[in-house]
mmCIF file of C-alpha atoms in Angstrom:
data_model
loop_
_atom_site.group_PDB
_atom_site.id
_atom_site.type_symbol
_atom_site.label_atom_id
_atom_site.label_comp_id
_atom_site.label_asym_id
_atom_site.label_seq_id
_atom_site.Cartn_x
_atom_site.Cartn_y
_atom_site.Cartn_z
ATOM 1 C CA MET A 122 3.136 -96.816 -3.881
ATOM 2 C CA ILE A 123 4.560 -99.336 -6.327
ATOM 3 C CA LYS A 124 6.029 -102.494 -4.880
ATOM 4 C CA ALA A 125 7.381 -105.311 -7.027
ATOM 5 C CA GLU A 126 8.844 -108.439 -5.485
ATOM 6 C CA GLY A 127 10.604 -111.168 -7.438
ATOM 7 C CA LEU A 128 9.037 -110.044 -10.689
ATOM 8 C CA THR A 129 9.775 -112.559 -13.447
ATOM 9 C CA LYS A 130 8.418 -113.001 -16.969
ATOM 10 C CA VAL A 131 9.279 -115.969 -19.168
ATOM 11 C CA PHE A 132 8.056 -116.096 -22.753
ATOM 12 C CA GLY A 133 7.758 -119.503 -24.384
ATOM 13 C CA THR A 134 9.726 -122.159 -22.580
ATOM 14 C CA ASP A 135 13.019 -120.438 -21.906
ATOM 15 C CA PHE A 136 13.175 -116.742 -22.875
ATOM 16 C CA VAL A 137 13.504 -114.789 -19.625
ATOM 17 C CA SER A 138 12.531 -111.187 -20.335
ATOM 18 C CA VAL A 139 12.429 -110.030 -16.690
ATOM 19 C CA ASP A 140 14.439 -111.923 -14.091
ATOM 20 C CA ASN A 141 13.601 -111.713 -10.364
ATOM 21 C CA LEU A 142 13.230 -107.916 -10.303
ATOM 22 C CA SER A 143 12.302 -106.213 -7.017
ATOM 23 C CA PHE A 144 11.873 -102.527 -6.172
ATOM 24 C CA HIS A 145 9.797 -100.161 -4.051
ATOM 25 C CA ILE A 146 8.722 -96.695 -5.202
ATOM 26 C CA LYS A 147 7.443 -94.483 -2.417
ATOM 27 C CA LYS A 148 5.206 -91.440 -2.185
ATOM 28 C CA GLY A 149 6.759 -88.267 -3.488
ATOM 29 C CA GLU A 150 9.264 -90.037 -5.743
ATOM 30 C CA ILE A 151 10.044 -89.831 -9.441
ATOM 31 C CA VAL A 152 11.947 -92.956 -10.447
ATOM 32 C CA GLY A 153 13.530 -93.448 -13.851
ATOM 33 C CA PHE A 154 13.725 -96.914 -15.389
ATOM 34 C CA VAL A 155 16.724 -97.180 -17.688
ATOM 35 C CA GLY A 156 18.360 -99.831 -19.805
ATOM 36 C CA GLN A 157 19.130 -100.700 -23.400
ATOM 37 C CA ASN A 158 16.433 -101.589 -25.899
ATOM 38 C CA GLY A 159 15.325 -105.155 -25.174
ATOM 39 C CA ALA A 160 16.407 -105.011 -21.526
ATOM 40 C CA GLY A 161 12.879 -105.743 -20.300
ATOM 41 C CA LYS A 162 11.599 -102.244 -19.483
ATOM 42 C CA THR A 163 8.338 -102.400 -21.440
ATOM 43 C CA THR A 164 7.629 -105.949 -20.286
ATOM 44 C CA THR A 165 8.053 -104.809 -16.689
ATOM 45 C CA ILE A 166 5.722 -101.865 -17.236
ATOM 46 C CA LYS A 167 3.090 -104.090 -18.845
ATOM 47 C CA MET A 168 3.177 -106.344 -15.788
ATOM 48 C CA LEU A 169 2.881 -103.373 -13.417
ATOM 49 C CA THR A 170 -0.190 -102.128 -15.292
ATOM 50 C CA GLY A 171 -1.838 -105.548 -15.523
ATOM 51 C CA ILE A 172 -1.585 -105.853 -19.308
ATOM 52 C CA ILE A 173 0.343 -109.109 -18.968
ATOM 53 C CA LYS A 174 0.674 -111.441 -16.002
ATOM 54 C CA PRO A 175 4.050 -112.191 -14.460
ATOM 55 C CA THR A 176 5.315 -115.744 -14.530
ATOM 56 C CA LYS A 177 6.325 -115.237 -10.907
ATOM 57 C CA GLY A 178 6.324 -112.419 -8.395
ATOM 58 C CA ASN A 179 3.980 -109.983 -6.681
ATOM 59 C CA ILE A 180 2.883 -106.436 -7.557
ATOM 60 C CA VAL A 181 1.210 -103.989 -5.181
ATOM 61 C CA ILE A 182 -0.078 -100.656 -6.518
ATOM 62 C CA ASP A 183 -1.040 -97.987 -3.974
ATOM 63 C CA GLY A 184 -1.513 -100.701 -1.345
ATOM 64 C CA ILE A 185 -3.579 -102.962 -3.634
ATOM 65 C CA ASP A 186 -2.439 -106.401 -4.801
ATOM 66 C CA ILE A 187 -2.944 -106.334 -8.571
ATOM 67 C CA GLU A 188 -3.509 -110.073 -8.792
ATOM 68 C CA LYS A 189 -6.179 -110.135 -6.068
ATOM 69 C CA GLU A 190 -7.948 -106.871 -6.977
ATOM 70 C CA PRO A 191 -6.924 -106.021 -10.573
ATOM 71 C CA ILE A 192 -9.677 -103.488 -11.351
ATOM 72 C CA LYS A 193 -9.203 -101.592 -8.097
ATOM 73 C CA ALA A 194 -5.428 -101.494 -8.599
ATOM 74 C CA LYS A 195 -5.750 -100.264 -12.184
ATOM 75 C CA ARG A 196 -7.989 -97.403 -11.077
ATOM 76 C CA SER A 197 -4.988 -95.991 -9.207
ATOM 77 C CA VAL A 198 -2.795 -95.976 -12.327
ATOM 78 C CA GLY A 199 -2.291 -93.507 -15.137
ATOM 79 C CA TYR A 200 -0.543 -95.414 -17.929
ATOM 80 C CA ILE A 201 1.064 -93.973 -21.042
ATOM 81 C CA ALA A 202 2.140 -96.613 -23.552
ATOM 82 C CA ASP A 203 5.108 -96.328 -25.879
ATOM 83 C CA ASN A 204 2.850 -96.210 -28.960
ATOM 84 C CA PRO A 205 0.260 -93.411 -29.344
ATOM 85 C CA ASP A 206 -1.274 -94.734 -32.571
ATOM 86 C CA ILE A 207 -4.624 -95.966 -31.229
ATOM 87 C CA PHE A 208 -8.287 -94.990 -31.815
ATOM 88 C CA LEU A 209 -7.170 -92.612 -34.541
ATOM 89 C CA ARG A 210 -10.669 -92.183 -36.022
ATOM 90 C CA LEU A 211 -11.810 -90.520 -32.806
ATOM 91 C CA THR A 212 -11.290 -86.841 -32.159
ATOM 92 C CA GLY A 213 -9.021 -85.962 -29.264
ATOM 93 C CA ALA A 214 -12.009 -84.955 -27.132
ATOM 94 C CA GLU A 215 -13.875 -88.175 -27.993
ATOM 95 C CA TYR A 216 -10.886 -90.252 -26.958
ATOM 96 C CA VAL A 217 -10.470 -88.440 -23.634
ATOM 97 C CA ASN A 218 -14.199 -88.776 -22.941
ATOM 98 C CA PHE A 219 -14.022 -92.496 -23.766
ATOM 99 C CA ILE A 220 -11.266 -92.975 -21.176
ATOM 100 C CA ALA A 221 -13.111 -90.747 -18.686
ATOM 101 C CA ASP A 222 -16.214 -92.946 -19.100
ATOM 102 C CA ILE A 223 -14.173 -96.048 -18.247
ATOM 103 C CA TYR A 224 -12.950 -94.458 -15.022
ATOM 104 C CA GLY A 225 -16.294 -92.885 -14.096
ATOM 105 C CA VAL A 226 -15.079 -89.278 -14.193
ATOM 106 C CA SER A 227 -17.913 -86.771 -13.873
ATOM 107 C CA GLU A 228 -18.803 -84.493 -16.804
ATOM 108 C CA ASN A 229 -17.666 -81.384 -14.967
ATOM 109 C CA ASP A 230 -14.364 -82.868 -13.779
ATOM 110 C CA ARG A 231 -13.405 -84.295 -17.160
ATOM 111 C CA LYS A 232 -14.217 -81.039 -18.962
ATOM 112 C CA GLU A 233 -12.161 -79.017 -16.516
ATOM 113 C CA ARG A 234 -9.192 -81.395 -16.544
ATOM 114 C CA MET A 235 -9.216 -81.836 -20.315
ATOM 115 C CA GLN A 236 -9.253 -78.086 -20.867
ATOM 116 C CA GLU A 237 -6.493 -77.455 -18.334
ATOM 117 C CA MET A 238 -4.141 -80.072 -19.795
ATOM 118 C CA ALA A 239 -4.969 -79.120 -23.394
ATOM 119 C CA GLU A 240 -3.957 -75.545 -22.588
ATOM 120 C CA ARG A 241 -0.707 -76.690 -20.988
ATOM 121 C CA PHE A 242 0.145 -78.709 -24.100
ATOM 122 C CA GLY A 243 -1.148 -76.194 -26.648
ATOM 123 C CA MET A 244 -3.839 -78.588 -27.880
ATOM 124 C CA GLU A 245 -6.980 -76.466 -27.373
ATOM 125 C CA ASP A 246 -7.577 -76.004 -31.110
ATOM 126 C CA SER A 247 -7.064 -79.703 -31.895
ATOM 127 C CA LEU A 248 -9.461 -81.367 -29.448
ATOM 128 C CA ASN A 249 -12.256 -81.622 -32.025
ATOM 129 C CA LYS A 250 -10.070 -82.916 -34.852
ATOM 130 C CA GLN A 251 -9.609 -86.612 -35.626
ATOM 131 C CA MET A 252 -6.386 -87.976 -34.173
ATOM 132 C CA VAL A 253 -5.506 -89.512 -37.550
ATOM 133 C CA SER A 254 -4.702 -85.937 -38.629
ATOM 134 C CA TYR A 255 -2.356 -85.402 -35.658
ATOM 135 C CA SER A 256 1.415 -85.571 -35.771
ATOM 136 C CA HIS A 257 3.108 -88.228 -33.636
ATOM 137 C CA GLY A 258 3.832 -85.637 -30.964
ATOM 138 C CA MET A 259 0.224 -84.431 -30.889
ATOM 139 C CA ARG A 260 -1.000 -88.004 -30.451
ATOM 140 C CA GLN A 261 1.457 -88.447 -27.606
ATOM 141 C CA LYS A 262 0.103 -85.322 -25.900
ATOM 142 C CA MET A 263 -3.453 -86.646 -26.219
ATOM 143 C CA MET A 264 -2.402 -89.982 -24.682
ATOM 144 C CA VAL A 265 -1.028 -88.050 -21.710
ATOM 145 C CA ILE A 266 -4.229 -86.031 -21.309
ATOM 146 C CA ALA A 267 -6.406 -89.154 -21.468
ATOM 147 C CA ALA A 268 -4.202 -91.158 -19.099
ATOM 148 C CA LEU A 269 -4.368 -88.447 -16.438
ATOM 149 C CA VAL A 270 -8.013 -87.391 -16.766
ATOM 150 C CA HIS A 271 -9.036 -89.486 -13.726
ATOM 151 C CA LYS A 272 -6.258 -87.985 -11.536
ATOM 152 C CA PRO A 273 -4.527 -91.275 -10.682
ATOM 153 C CA PRO A 274 -2.033 -91.250 -7.786
ATOM 154 C CA VAL A 275 0.406 -93.582 -9.585
ATOM 155 C CA TRP A 276 1.813 -92.619 -12.973
ATOM 156 C CA ILE A 277 3.495 -95.350 -15.033
ATOM 157 C CA LEU A 278 4.913 -93.966 -18.261
ATOM 158 C CA ASP A 279 6.726 -95.822 -21.054
ATOM 159 C CA GLU A 280 9.125 -93.462 -22.878
ATOM 160 C CA PRO A 281 6.706 -90.528 -22.402
ATOM 161 C CA MET A 282 8.979 -87.878 -23.954
ATOM 162 C CA THR A 283 9.245 -89.614 -27.338
ATOM 163 C CA GLY A 284 7.929 -87.365 -30.086
ATOM 164 C CA LEU A 285 7.199 -84.399 -27.828
ATOM 165 C CA ASP A 286 8.459 -80.981 -28.838
ATOM 166 C CA PRO A 287 10.682 -79.182 -26.290
ATOM 167 C CA ASN A 288 7.830 -77.100 -24.865
ATOM 168 C CA ALA A 289 5.565 -80.125 -24.358
ATOM 169 C CA ALA A 290 8.399 -82.188 -22.865
ATOM 170 C CA TYR A 291 9.166 -79.330 -20.459
ATOM 171 C CA GLU A 292 5.488 -79.116 -19.477
ATOM 172 C CA LEU A 293 5.223 -82.869 -18.897
ATOM 173 C CA LYS A 294 8.331 -82.823 -16.708
ATOM 174 C CA LYS A 295 6.791 -79.985 -14.689
ATOM 175 C CA MET A 296 3.589 -82.014 -14.301
ATOM 176 C CA MET A 297 5.555 -85.052 -13.145
ATOM 177 C CA ARG A 298 7.354 -83.017 -10.488
ATOM 178 C CA GLU A 299 4.112 -81.376 -9.340
ATOM 179 C CA HIS A 300 2.445 -84.789 -9.110
ATOM 180 C CA ALA A 301 5.228 -86.245 -6.980
ATOM 181 C CA ASP A 302 5.356 -83.161 -4.763
ATOM 182 C CA GLU A 303 1.664 -83.700 -3.973
ATOM 183 C CA GLY A 304 2.531 -87.044 -2.370
ATOM 184 C CA ASN A 305 2.074 -89.273 -5.408
ATOM 185 C CA CYS A 306 4.650 -91.175 -7.465
ATOM 186 C CA VAL A 307 5.923 -91.366 -11.039
ATOM 187 C CA PHE A 308 7.684 -94.353 -12.605
ATOM 188 C CA PHE A 309 8.875 -93.874 -16.173
ATOM 189 C CA SER A 310 11.181 -95.567 -18.618
ATOM 190 C CA THR A 311 13.610 -93.521 -20.652
ATOM 191 C CA HIS A 312 16.751 -93.867 -22.700
ATOM 192 C CA VAL A 313 17.490 -90.132 -22.460
ATOM 193 C CA LEU A 314 19.923 -90.001 -19.566
ATOM 194 C CA GLU A 315 19.824 -86.216 -19.341
ATOM 195 C CA VAL A 316 16.116 -86.426 -18.505
ATOM 196 C CA ALA A 317 16.790 -88.970 -15.773
ATOM 197 C CA GLU A 318 19.630 -86.872 -14.406
ATOM 198 C CA LYS A 319 17.570 -83.684 -14.094
ATOM 199 C CA LEU A 320 14.236 -85.147 -13.055
ATOM 200 C CA CYS A 321 14.622 -88.367 -11.097
ATOM 201 C CA ASP A 322 15.001 -88.864 -7.382
ATOM 202 C CA GLU A 323 16.334 -92.355 -8.076
ATOM 203 C CA ILE A 324 16.892 -94.664 -11.024
ATOM 204 C CA ILE A 325 16.542 -98.386 -11.572
ATOM 205 C CA MET A 326 18.896 -99.763 -14.212
ATOM 206 C CA ILE A 327 18.360 -103.190 -15.743
ATOM 207 C CA LYS A 328 20.300 -105.384 -18.114
ATOM 208 C CA LYS A 329 18.837 -108.512 -19.720
ATOM 209 C CA GLY A 330 15.908 -108.299 -17.324
ATOM 210 C CA LYS A 331 18.073 -108.123 -14.192
ATOM 211 C CA ASP A 332 18.526 -105.267 -11.762
ATOM 212 C CA ILE A 333 22.084 -103.914 -11.972
ATOM 213 C CA TYR A 334 21.630 -100.665 -10.038
ATOM 214 C CA GLN A 335 19.071 -98.950 -7.819
ATOM 215 C CA GLY A 336 19.697 -95.606 -6.178
ATOM 216 C CA THR A 337 20.475 -91.977 -6.873
ATOM 217 C CA LEU A 338 22.425 -90.789 -9.871
ATOM 218 C CA ASP A 339 24.752 -88.920 -7.533
ATOM 219 C CA ASN A 340 25.752 -92.177 -5.849
ATOM 220 C CA LEU A 341 26.191 -93.870 -9.214
ATOM 221 C CA VAL A 342 28.494 -91.120 -10.444
ATOM 222 C CA GLU A 343 30.387 -91.141 -7.134
ATOM 223 C CA THR A 344 31.274 -94.812 -7.609
ATOM 224 C CA HIS A 345 32.470 -94.202 -11.183
ATOM 225 C CA LYS A 346 34.722 -91.191 -10.753
ATOM 226 C CA ASN A 347 35.882 -89.172 -13.762
ATOM 227 C CA LYS A 348 33.310 -90.764 -16.058
ATOM 228 C CA SER A 349 30.314 -89.165 -17.713
ATOM 229 C CA LEU A 350 26.839 -90.523 -17.096
ATOM 230 C CA GLU A 351 26.765 -91.762 -20.686
ATOM 231 C CA ASP A 352 30.058 -93.629 -20.237
ATOM 232 C CA ILE A 353 28.776 -95.224 -17.022
ATOM 233 C CA PHE A 354 25.553 -96.329 -18.692
ATOM 234 C CA ILE A 355 27.346 -97.872 -21.663
ATOM 235 C CA GLU A 356 29.849 -99.631 -19.437
ATOM 236 C CA MET A 357 27.228 -101.075 -17.120
ATOM 237 C CA THR A 358 24.750 -102.166 -19.790
ATOM 238 C CA THR A 359 27.101 -103.559 -22.422
ATOM 239 C CA THR A 360 29.909 -105.307 -20.551
ATOM 240 C CA ASP A 361 29.660 -108.764 -18.976
ATOM 241 C CA LYS A 362 30.927 -107.580 -15.600
#
C-alpha cells in the first residue's frame, strides 16, 4: 500500500537528508520507522505525503503514483504531523469539519465519525472549545480525529504518541491495530522502542538517511543475542559500522 523506491532528498547543494531509501508496506501491516533525531524520518514522511518533492525516487500510495496523480494519492492518506499547534483559533469541531470539507465527507458521516473518535479519546466535552485552550495532548488527539475523519486506507503518522496520556496512547494503538486488521496499513515514526516492539509487524531503521535494517524485531534481536532492544538501537544508530 506504500511503495518507495530509491527515495532521495537533497537540501541545498550537498546535504543529503534521505539517501536512496526503498521499502514496501503491504496491506494488514503496521510498520514502525525508527532512528535518531535528524536521521531523516520526518523528511521521508513529508515526501510520502506529498508535502515536499523527492530529489529522486518514486512513491506509490495505495496503487497511485503520487507524482502523476497527487490529489488522488493524498485522498488515500491520513497524515498526522509531529506538531499539533495549527488552526488554534478554531474549535475542535470546526477544525474537524474543515478537514472533512476538504475530503468531501458527508455531514452524516463526519458527525458520526467525529463523535465516535471523540468518545474514544475522551474529548466529547471539548469539541466546541477553541483549540488554543487545549493542552498539547488534547491538540494531538484532535489532529488524530481530523486526520482520520475521511477513513483513509493508509495512515502515515509522525511521532503520534507524543503528548498523549496513557489512556489516549492505548486507544490510538488499538485503533492502529484495528485499522491494519481490516486490510489497511499504518506507517509511523517513533523513538519509543517499547511501542515499536509491542505494536509493529516490522520496523525500518535508518541512520543518516540510509536504511540500516528492515524486518521484524524478533529477527533483529536474534542477530544480536544477549542484548536489549535499546542496546541494539544505540549500537546500530551511533556506531560507524
